[in-house]
Amino acid sequence: MGVLLHLGTLQSYCSNNHEKISVSSAVLKGAAHHYGSQCDKANKEFMLCRWEEKDPRKCLNEGRKVNECALNFFRQIKGSCAESFTEYWTCLDYSNLAELRQCRKQQQAFDNCVLDKLGWERPNLGELSKVTKVDTSRPLPENAYHSRPRPEPNPVIEGQLQPAKHGSRLFFWSW
């Protein structure tokens, strides 16, 4: 009976009313730089929530915003630069995602298309990995750093301690 109740609450958390992104790793790798710059705020808010709350159920709204941003991003790419993007990720797929240098021509064509039609510049190397401060409207949790109370101090030893009768019990280096 308890298991059925638990499954019922789980299903209420996981509503499947939204679309899911089902693309290959080549598509994700090809779109990564532009996706990172376009959906940066939603992703960082979600990661902040996950870190502060330590409970994925409390971050479902932020996760939905990330999913919605990704869906809108791929819809814009598909509507504006589908041909150049398909050439780029296909090249990445054929090169086994190992060496991006084999697909620089396709990457340049895709970046130019995105810049011309959507106005998105490819971020510079390392720009997306910089430490940033996230401005969020979500309230700070009660114990955001999950700090614990200080432990009790060790009790005072009563009496006098004598050395062990037979010396140390560690015989690793006794020879």
JSON list of C-alpha atoms in Angstrom, two decimals:
[
{"chain": "A", "resi": 1, "resn": "MET", "atom": "CA", "xyz": [0.00, 0.00, 0.00]},
{"chain": "A", "resi": 2, "resn": "GLY", "atom": "CA", "xyz": [2.84, 2.39, 0.85]},
{"chain": "A", "resi": 3, "resn": "VAL", "atom": "CA", "xyz": [4.50, 1.71, -2.49]},
{"chain": "A", "resi": 4, "resn": "LEU", "atom": "CA", "xyz": [1.38, 2.66, -4.42]},
{"chain": "A", "resi": 5, "resn": "LEU", "atom": "CA", "xyz": [1.09, 5.91, -2.51]},
{"chain": "A", "resi": 6, "resn": "HIS", "atom": "CA", "xyz": [4.74, 6.66, -3.20]},
{"chain": "A", "resi": 7, "resn": "LEU", "atom": "CA", "xyz": [4.28, 6.03, -6.93]},
{"chain": "A", "resi": 8, "resn": "GLY", "atom": "CA", "xyz": [1.24, 8.29, -6.94]},
{"chain": "A", "resi": 9, "resn": "THR", "atom": "CA", "xyz": [3.22, 11.19, -5.50]},
{"chain": "A", "resi": 10, "resn": "LEU", "atom": "CA", "xyz": [6.04, 10.51, -7.93]},
{"chain": "A", "resi": 11, "resn": "GLN", "atom": "CA", "xyz": [3.69, 10.74, -10.89]},
{"chain": "A", "resi": 12, "resn": "SER", "atom": "CA", "xyz": [2.33, 14.05, -9.64]},
{"chain": "A", "resi": 13, "resn": "TYR", "atom": "CA", "xyz": [5.87, 15.48, -9.69]},
{"chain": "A", "resi": 14, "resn": "CYS", "atom": "CA", "xyz": [6.70, 14.12, -13.15]},
{"chain": "A", "resi": 15, "resn": "SER", "atom": "CA", "xyz": [4.15, 15.56, -15.51]},
{"chain": "A", "resi": 16, "resn": "ASN", "atom": "CA", "xyz": [4.79, 14.46, -19.07]},
{"chain": "A", "resi": 17, "resn": "ASN", "atom": "CA", "xyz": [2.85, 17.31, -20.63]},
{"chain": "A", "resi": 18, "resn": "HIS", "atom": "CA", "xyz": [5.94, 18.93, -22.13]},
{"chain": "A", "resi": 19, "resn": "GLU", "atom": "CA", "xyz": [8.04, 18.02, -25.14]},
{"chain": "A", "resi": 20, "resn": "LYS", "atom": "CA", "xyz": [11.40, 16.40, -24.68]},
{"chain": "A", "resi": 21, "resn": "ILE", "atom": "CA", "xyz": [14.49, 17.07, -26.74]},
{"chain": "A", "resi": 22, "resn": "SER", "atom": "CA", "xyz": [15.64, 13.93, -28.49]},
{"chain": "A", "resi": 23, "resn": "VAL", "atom": "CA", "xyz": [18.71, 14.77, -30.54]},
{"chain": "A", "resi": 24, "resn": "SER", "atom": "CA", "xyz": [22.03, 13.01, -31.01]},
{"chain": "A", "resi": 25, "resn": "SER", "atom": "CA", "xyz": [25.29, 13.95, -29.36]},
{"chain": "A", "resi": 26, "resn": "ALA", "atom": "CA", "xyz": [26.56, 15.39, -32.67]},
{"chain": "A", "resi": 27, "resn": "VAL", "atom": "CA", "xyz": [23.65, 17.84, -32.73]},
{"chain": "A", "resi": 28, "resn": "LEU", "atom": "CA", "xyz": [24.28, 18.82, -29.11]},
{"chain": "A", "resi": 29, "resn": "LYS", "atom": "CA", "xyz": [27.99, 19.30, -29.71]},
{"chain": "A", "resi": 30, "resn": "GLY", "atom": "CA", "xyz": [27.38, 21.35, -32.84]},
{"chain": "A", "resi": 31, "resn": "ALA", "atom": "CA", "xyz": [24.92, 23.65, -31.11]},
{"chain": "A", "resi": 32, "resn": "ALA", "atom": "CA", "xyz": [26.70, 23.78, -27.75]},
{"chain": "A", "resi": 33, "resn": "HIS", "atom": "CA", "xyz": [28.35, 27.20, -28.01]},
{"chain": "A", "resi": 34, "resn": "HIS", "atom": "CA", "xyz": [25.29, 29.03, -29.25]},
{"chain": "A", "resi": 35, "resn": "TYR", "atom": "CA", "xyz": [22.98, 27.11, -26.91]},
{"chain": "A", "resi": 36, "resn": "GLY", "atom": "CA", "xyz": [25.23, 27.98, -23.98]},
{"chain": "A", "resi": 37, "resn": "SER", "atom": "CA", "xyz": [25.09, 31.68, -24.72]},
{"chain": "A", "resi": 38, "resn": "GLN", "atom": "CA", "xyz": [21.33, 31.75, -25.42]},
{"chain": "A", "resi": 39, "resn": "CYS", "atom": "CA", "xyz": [20.15, 29.61, -22.47]},
{"chain": "A", "resi": 40, "resn": "ASP", "atom": "CA", "xyz": [22.83, 30.63, -19.99]},
{"chain": "A", "resi": 41, "resn": "LYS", "atom": "CA", "xyz": [20.51, 32.21, -17.40]},
{"chain": "A", "resi": 42, "resn": "ALA", "atom": "CA", "xyz": [18.02, 29.32, -17.31]},
{"chain": "A", "resi": 43, "resn": "ASN", "atom": "CA", "xyz": [20.80, 26.73, -17.00]},
{"chain": "A", "resi": 44, "resn": "LYS", "atom": "CA", "xyz": [22.59, 28.60, -14.23]},
{"chain": "A", "resi": 45, "resn": "GLU", "atom": "CA", "xyz": [19.38, 29.15, -12.27]},
{"chain": "A", "resi": 46, "resn": "PHE", "atom": "CA", "xyz": [18.65, 25.42, -12.50]},
{"chain": "A", "resi": 47, "resn": "MET", "atom": "CA", "xyz": [22.16, 24.46, -11.37]},
{"chain": "A", "resi": 48, "resn": "LEU", "atom": "CA", "xyz": [21.99, 26.96, -8.49]},
{"chain": "A", "resi": 49, "resn": "CYS", "atom": "CA", "xyz": [18.66, 25.48, -7.40]},
{"chain": "A", "resi": 50, "resn": "ARG", "atom": "CA", "xyz": [20.04, 21.94, -7.56]},
{"chain": "A", "resi": 51, "resn": "TRP", "atom": "CA", "xyz": [23.08, 22.94, -5.52]},
{"chain": "A", "resi": 52, "resn": "GLU", "atom": "CA", "xyz": [21.15, 24.89, -2.88]},
{"chain": "A", "resi": 53, "resn": "GLU", "atom": "CA", "xyz": [18.16, 22.61, -2.46]},
{"chain": "A", "resi": 54, "resn": "LYS", "atom": "CA", "xyz": [19.83, 19.18, -2.80]},
{"chain": "A", "resi": 55, "resn": "ASP", "atom": "CA", "xyz": [16.39, 17.89, -3.77]},
{"chain": "A", "resi": 56, "resn": "PRO", "atom": "CA", "xyz": [15.53, 17.60, -7.49]},
{"chain": "A", "resi": 57, "resn": "ARG", "atom": "CA", "xyz": [11.80, 17.83, -6.80]},
{"chain": "A", "resi": 58, "resn": "LYS", "atom": "CA", "xyz": [12.16, 21.43, -5.66]},
{"chain": "A", "resi": 59, "resn": "CYS", "atom": "CA", "xyz": [13.78, 22.42, -8.97]},
{"chain": "A", "resi": 60, "resn": "LEU", "atom": "CA", "xyz": [11.21, 21.07, -11.42]},
{"chain": "A", "resi": 61, "resn": "ASN", "atom": "CA", "xyz": [10.08, 24.56, -12.48]},
{"chain": "A", "resi": 62, "resn": "GLU", "atom": "CA", "xyz": [13.66, 25.60, -13.24]},
{"chain": "A", "resi": 63, "resn": "GLY", "atom": "CA", "xyz": [14.15, 22.33, -15.16]},
{"chain": "A", "resi": 64, "resn": "ARG", "atom": "CA", "xyz": [11.06, 23.07, -17.25]},
{"chain": "A", "resi": 65, "resn": "LYS", "atom": "CA", "xyz": [12.46, 26.52, -18.06]},
{"chain": "A", "resi": 66, "resn": "VAL", "atom": "CA", "xyz": [15.71, 24.91, -19.25]},
{"chain": "A", "resi": 67, "resn": "ASN", "atom": "CA", "xyz": [13.75, 22.48, -21.42]},
{"chain": "A", "resi": 68, "resn": "GLU", "atom": "CA", "xyz": [11.59, 25.27, -22.83]},
{"chain": "A", "resi": 69, "resn": "CYS", "atom": "CA", "xyz": [14.64, 27.40, -23.62]},
{"chain": "A", "resi": 70, "resn": "ALA", "atom": "CA", "xyz": [16.33, 24.48, -25.39]},
{"chain": "A", "resi": 71, "resn": "LEU", "atom": "CA", "xyz": [13.21, 23.73, -27.42]},
{"chain": "A", "resi": 72, "resn": "ASN", "atom": "CA", "xyz": [12.89, 27.37, -28.49]},
{"chain": "A", "resi": 73, "resn": "PHE", "atom": "CA", "xyz": [16.59, 27.46, -29.33]},
{"chain": "A", "resi": 74, "resn": "PHE", "atom": "CA", "xyz": [16.42, 24.41, -31.60]},
{"chain": "A", "resi": 75, "resn": "ARG", "atom": "CA", "xyz": [13.21, 25.70, -33.21]},
{"chain": "A", "resi": 76, "resn": "GLN", "atom": "CA", "xyz": [14.97, 28.95, -34.10]},
{"chain": "A", "resi": 77, "resn": "ILE", "atom": "CA", "xyz": [17.97, 27.06, -35.49]},
{"chain": "A", "resi": 78, "resn": "LYS", "atom": "CA", "xyz": [15.68, 24.80, -37.52]},
{"chain": "A", "resi": 79, "resn": "GLY", "atom": "CA", "xyz": [13.69, 27.74, -38.85]},
{"chain": "A", "resi": 80, "resn": "SER", "atom": "CA", "xyz": [16.65, 29.92, -39.80]},
{"chain": "A", "resi": 81, "resn": "CYS", "atom": "CA", "xyz": [19.78, 27.84, -40.40]},
{"chain": "A", "resi": 82, "resn": "ALA", "atom": "CA", "xyz": [18.66, 24.24, -40.82]},
{"chain": "A", "resi": 83, "resn": "GLU", "atom": "CA", "xyz": [20.78, 23.49, -43.89]},
{"chain": "A", "resi": 84, "resn": "SER", "atom": "CA", "xyz": [24.11, 24.83, -42.62]},
{"chain": "A", "resi": 85, "resn": "PHE", "atom": "CA", "xyz": [23.52, 23.35, -39.17]},
{"chain": "A", "resi": 86, "resn": "THR", "atom": "CA", "xyz": [22.72, 19.94, -40.64]},
{"chain": "A", "resi": 87, "resn": "GLU", "atom": "CA", "xyz": [25.94, 20.03, -42.67]},
{"chain": "A", "resi": 88, "resn": "TYR", "atom": "CA", "xyz": [27.90, 20.98, -39.54]},
{"chain": "A", "resi": 89, "resn": "TRP", "atom": "CA", "xyz": [26.53, 18.33, -37.20]},
{"chain": "A", "resi": 90, "resn": "THR", "atom": "CA", "xyz": [26.71, 15.68, -39.94]},
{"chain": "A", "resi": 91, "resn": "CYS", "atom": "CA", "xyz": [30.39, 16.47, -40.38]},
{"chain": "A", "resi": 92, "resn": "LEU", "atom": "CA", "xyz": [30.86, 16.18, -36.60]},
{"chain": "A", "resi": 93, "resn": "ASP", "atom": "CA", "xyz": [29.02, 12.87, -36.64]},
{"chain": "A", "resi": 94, "resn": "TYR", "atom": "CA", "xyz": [31.19, 11.45, -39.42]},
{"chain": "A", "resi": 95, "resn": "SER", "atom": "CA", "xyz": [34.37, 12.55, -37.65]},
{"chain": "A", "resi": 96, "resn": "ASN", "atom": "CA", "xyz": [33.25, 10.67, -34.50]},
{"chain": "A", "resi": 97, "resn": "LEU", "atom": "CA", "xyz": [33.06, 13.95, -32.53]},
{"chain": "A", "resi": 98, "resn": "ALA", "atom": "CA", "xyz": [36.78, 13.69, -31.93]},
{"chain": "A", "resi": 99, "resn": "GLU", "atom": "CA", "xyz": [38.31, 16.49, -33.96]},
{"chain": "A", "resi": 100, "resn": "LEU", "atom": "CA", "xyz": [36.44, 19.71, -34.59]},
{"chain": "A", "resi": 101, "resn": "ARG", "atom": "CA", "xyz": [39.20, 20.94, -36.89]},
{"chain": "A", "resi": 102, "resn": "GLN", "atom": "CA", "xyz": [37.92, 18.66, -39.65]},
{"chain": "A", "resi": 103, "resn": "CYS", "atom": "CA", "xyz": [34.64, 20.60, -39.74]},
{"chain": "A", "resi": 104, "resn": "ARG", "atom": "CA", "xyz": [35.83, 24.24, -39.61]},
{"chain": "A", "resi": 105, "resn": "LYS", "atom": "CA", "xyz": [34.31, 25.14, -43.01]},
{"chain": "A", "resi": 106, "resn": "GLN", "atom": "CA", "xyz": [30.88, 23.89, -41.98]},
{"chain": "A", "resi": 107, "resn": "GLN", "atom": "CA", "xyz": [31.25, 25.57, -38.59]},
{"chain": "A", "resi": 108, "resn": "GLN", "atom": "CA", "xyz": [32.06, 28.89, -40.24]},
{"chain": "A", "resi": 109, "resn": "ALA", "atom": "CA", "xyz": [29.05, 28.59, -42.55]},
{"chain": "A", "resi": 110, "resn": "PHE", "atom": "CA", "xyz": [26.79, 27.80, -39.57]},
{"chain": "A", "resi": 111, "resn": "ASP", "atom": "CA", "xyz": [28.21, 30.64, -37.46]},
{"chain": "A", "resi": 112, "resn": "ASN", "atom": "CA", "xyz": [27.78, 33.11, -40.33]},
{"chain": "A", "resi": 113, "resn": "CYS", "atom": "CA", "xyz": [24.18, 31.99, -40.87]},
{"chain": "A", "resi": 114, "resn": "VAL", "atom": "CA", "xyz": [23.36, 32.34, -37.17]},
{"chain": "A", "resi": 115, "resn": "LEU", "atom": "CA", "xyz": [25.00, 35.77, -37.06]},
{"chain": "A", "resi": 116, "resn": "ASP", "atom": "CA", "xyz": [23.23, 37.02, -40.20]},
{"chain": "A", "resi": 117, "resn": "LYS", "atom": "CA", "xyz": [19.75, 35.64, -39.53]},
{"chain": "A", "resi": 118, "resn": "LEU", "atom": "CA", "xyz": [19.51, 35.54, -35.72]},
{"chain": "A", "resi": 119, "resn": "GLY", "atom": "CA", "xyz": [22.15, 38.05, -34.64]},
{"chain": "A", "resi": 120, "resn": "TRP", "atom": "CA", "xyz": [23.94, 35.57, -32.36]},
{"chain": "A", "resi": 121, "resn": "GLU", "atom": "CA", "xyz": [27.72, 35.75, -32.15]},
{"chain": "A", "resi": 122, "resn": "ARG", "atom": "CA", "xyz": [29.69, 32.65, -31.30]},
{"chain": "A", "resi": 123, "resn": "PRO", "atom": "CA", "xyz": [31.08, 33.18, -27.78]},
{"chain": "A", "resi": 124, "resn": "ASN", "atom": "CA", "xyz": [34.84, 33.40, -27.40]},
{"chain": "A", "resi": 125, "resn": "LEU", "atom": "CA", "xyz": [36.80, 30.48, -26.03]},
{"chain": "A", "resi": 126, "resn": "GLY", "atom": "CA", "xyz": [36.33, 30.25, -22.25]},
{"chain": "A", "resi": 127, "resn": "GLU", "atom": "CA", "xyz": [33.58, 32.88, -22.11]},
{"chain": "A", "resi": 128, "resn": "LEU", "atom": "CA", "xyz": [30.87, 30.43, -21.04]},
{"chain": "A", "resi": 129, "resn": "SER", "atom": "CA", "xyz": [33.03, 28.86, -18.33]},
{"chain": "A", "resi": 130, "resn": "LYS", "atom": "CA", "xyz": [33.65, 32.11, -16.46]},
{"chain": "A", "resi": 131, "resn": "VAL", "atom": "CA", "xyz": [32.34, 32.36, -12.93]},
{"chain": "A", "resi": 132, "resn": "THR", "atom": "CA", "xyz": [29.20, 34.48, -12.86]},
{"chain": "A", "resi": 133, "resn": "LYS", "atom": "CA", "xyz": [26.82, 35.67, -10.19]},
{"chain": "A", "resi": 134, "resn": "VAL", "atom": "CA", "xyz": [23.29, 34.39, -10.75]},
{"chain": "A", "resi": 135, "resn": "ASP", "atom": "CA", "xyz": [20.48, 36.84, -10.08]},
{"chain": "A", "resi": 136, "resn": "THR", "atom": "CA", "xyz": [17.37, 34.84, -9.24]},
{"chain": "A", "resi": 137, "resn": "SER", "atom": "CA", "xyz": [13.95, 35.62, -7.81]},
{"chain": "A", "resi": 138, "resn": "ARG", "atom": "CA", "xyz": [13.81, 32.28, -5.97]},
{"chain": "A", "resi": 139, "resn": "PRO", "atom": "CA", "xyz": [14.09, 32.73, -2.18]},
{"chain": "A", "resi": 140, "resn": "LEU", "atom": "CA", "xyz": [17.20, 31.48, -0.42]},
{"chain": "A", "resi": 141, "resn": "PRO", "atom": "CA", "xyz": [16.63, 28.12, 1.33]},
{"chain": "A", "resi": 142, "resn": "GLU", "atom": "CA", "xyz": [16.75, 27.93, 5.11]},
{"chain": "A", "resi": 143, "resn": "ASN", "atom": "CA", "xyz": [20.09, 26.13, 5.17]},
{"chain": "A", "resi": 144, "resn": "ALA", "atom": "CA", "xyz": [21.56, 26.89, 1.75]},
{"chain": "A", "resi": 145, "resn": "TYR", "atom": "CA", "xyz": [25.05, 25.68, 2.56]},
{"chain": "A", "resi": 146, "resn": "HIS", "atom": "CA", "xyz": [23.85, 22.57, 4.39]},
{"chain": "A", "resi": 147, "resn": "SER", "atom": "CA", "xyz": [26.05, 23.43, 7.32]},
{"chain": "A", "resi": 148, "resn": "ARG", "atom": "CA", "xyz": [25.91, 21.24, 10.39]},
{"chain": "A", "resi": 149, "resn": "PRO", "atom": "CA", "xyz": [26.07, 22.38, 14.00]},
{"chain": "A", "resi": 150, "resn": "ARG", "atom": "CA", "xyz": [29.51, 22.25, 15.57]},
{"chain": "A", "resi": 151, "resn": "PRO", "atom": "CA", "xyz": [30.26, 18.94, 17.25]},
{"chain": "A", "resi": 152, "resn": "GLU", "atom": "CA", "xyz": [30.44, 18.72, 21.00]},
{"chain": "A", "resi": 153, "resn": "PRO", "atom": "CA", "xyz": [33.98, 19.08, 22.37]},
{"chain": "A", "resi": 154, "resn": "ASN", "atom": "CA", "xyz": [35.73, 15.91, 23.46]},
{"chain": "A", "resi": 155, "resn": "PRO", "atom": "CA", "xyz": [35.06, 15.03, 27.10]},
{"chain": "A", "resi": 156, "resn": "VAL", "atom": "CA", "xyz": [37.76, 15.73, 29.63]},
{"chain": "A", "resi": 157, "resn": "ILE", "atom": "CA", "xyz": [39.80, 12.60, 30.37]},
{"chain": "A", "resi": 158, "resn": "GLU", "atom": "CA", "xyz": [39.59, 11.65, 34.01]},
{"chain": "A", "resi": 159, "resn": "GLY", "atom": "CA", "xyz": [42.64, 10.07, 35.54]},
{"chain": "A", "resi": 160, "resn": "GLN", "atom": "CA", "xyz": [46.09, 9.53, 34.12]},
{"chain": "A", "resi": 161, "resn": "LEU", "atom": "CA", "xyz": [46.73, 7.70, 30.83]},
{"chain": "A", "resi": 162, "resn": "GLN", "atom": "CA", "xyz": [49.38, 4.98, 30.89]},
{"chain": "A", "resi": 163, "resn": "PRO", "atom": "CA", "xyz": [51.23, 3.71, 27.80]},
{"chain": "A", "resi": 164, "resn": "ALA", "atom": "CA", "xyz": [50.13, 0.33, 26.42]},
{"chain": "A", "resi": 165, "resn": "LYS", "atom": "CA", "xyz": [51.69, -2.69, 28.15]},
{"chain": "A", "resi": 166, "resn": "HIS", "atom": "CA", "xyz": [52.89, -4.40, 24.97]},
{"chain": "A", "resi": 167, "resn": "GLY", "atom": "CA", "xyz": [53.64, -1.34, 22.84]},
{"chain": "A", "resi": 168, "resn": "SER", "atom": "CA", "xyz": [51.96, -0.47, 19.59]},
{"chain": "A", "resi": 169, "resn": "ARG", "atom": "CA", "xyz": [49.55, -2.92, 17.95]},
{"chain": "A", "resi": 170, "resn": "LEU", "atom": "CA", "xyz": [50.74, -1.85, 14.49]},
{"chain": "A", "resi": 171, "resn": "PHE", "atom": "CA", "xyz": [53.13, -4.49, 13.23]},
{"chain": "A", "resi": 172, "resn": "PHE", "atom": "CA", "xyz": [53.49, -3.27, 9.65]},
{"chain": "A", "resi": 173, "resn": "TRP", "atom": "CA", "xyz": [57.10, -2.16, 9.97]},
{"chain": "A", "resi": 174, "resn": "SER", "atom": "CA", "xyz": [58.22, -4.20, 12.93]},
{"chain": "A", "resi": 175, "resn": "TRP", "atom": "CA", "xyz": [61.09, -6.09, 11.29]}
]
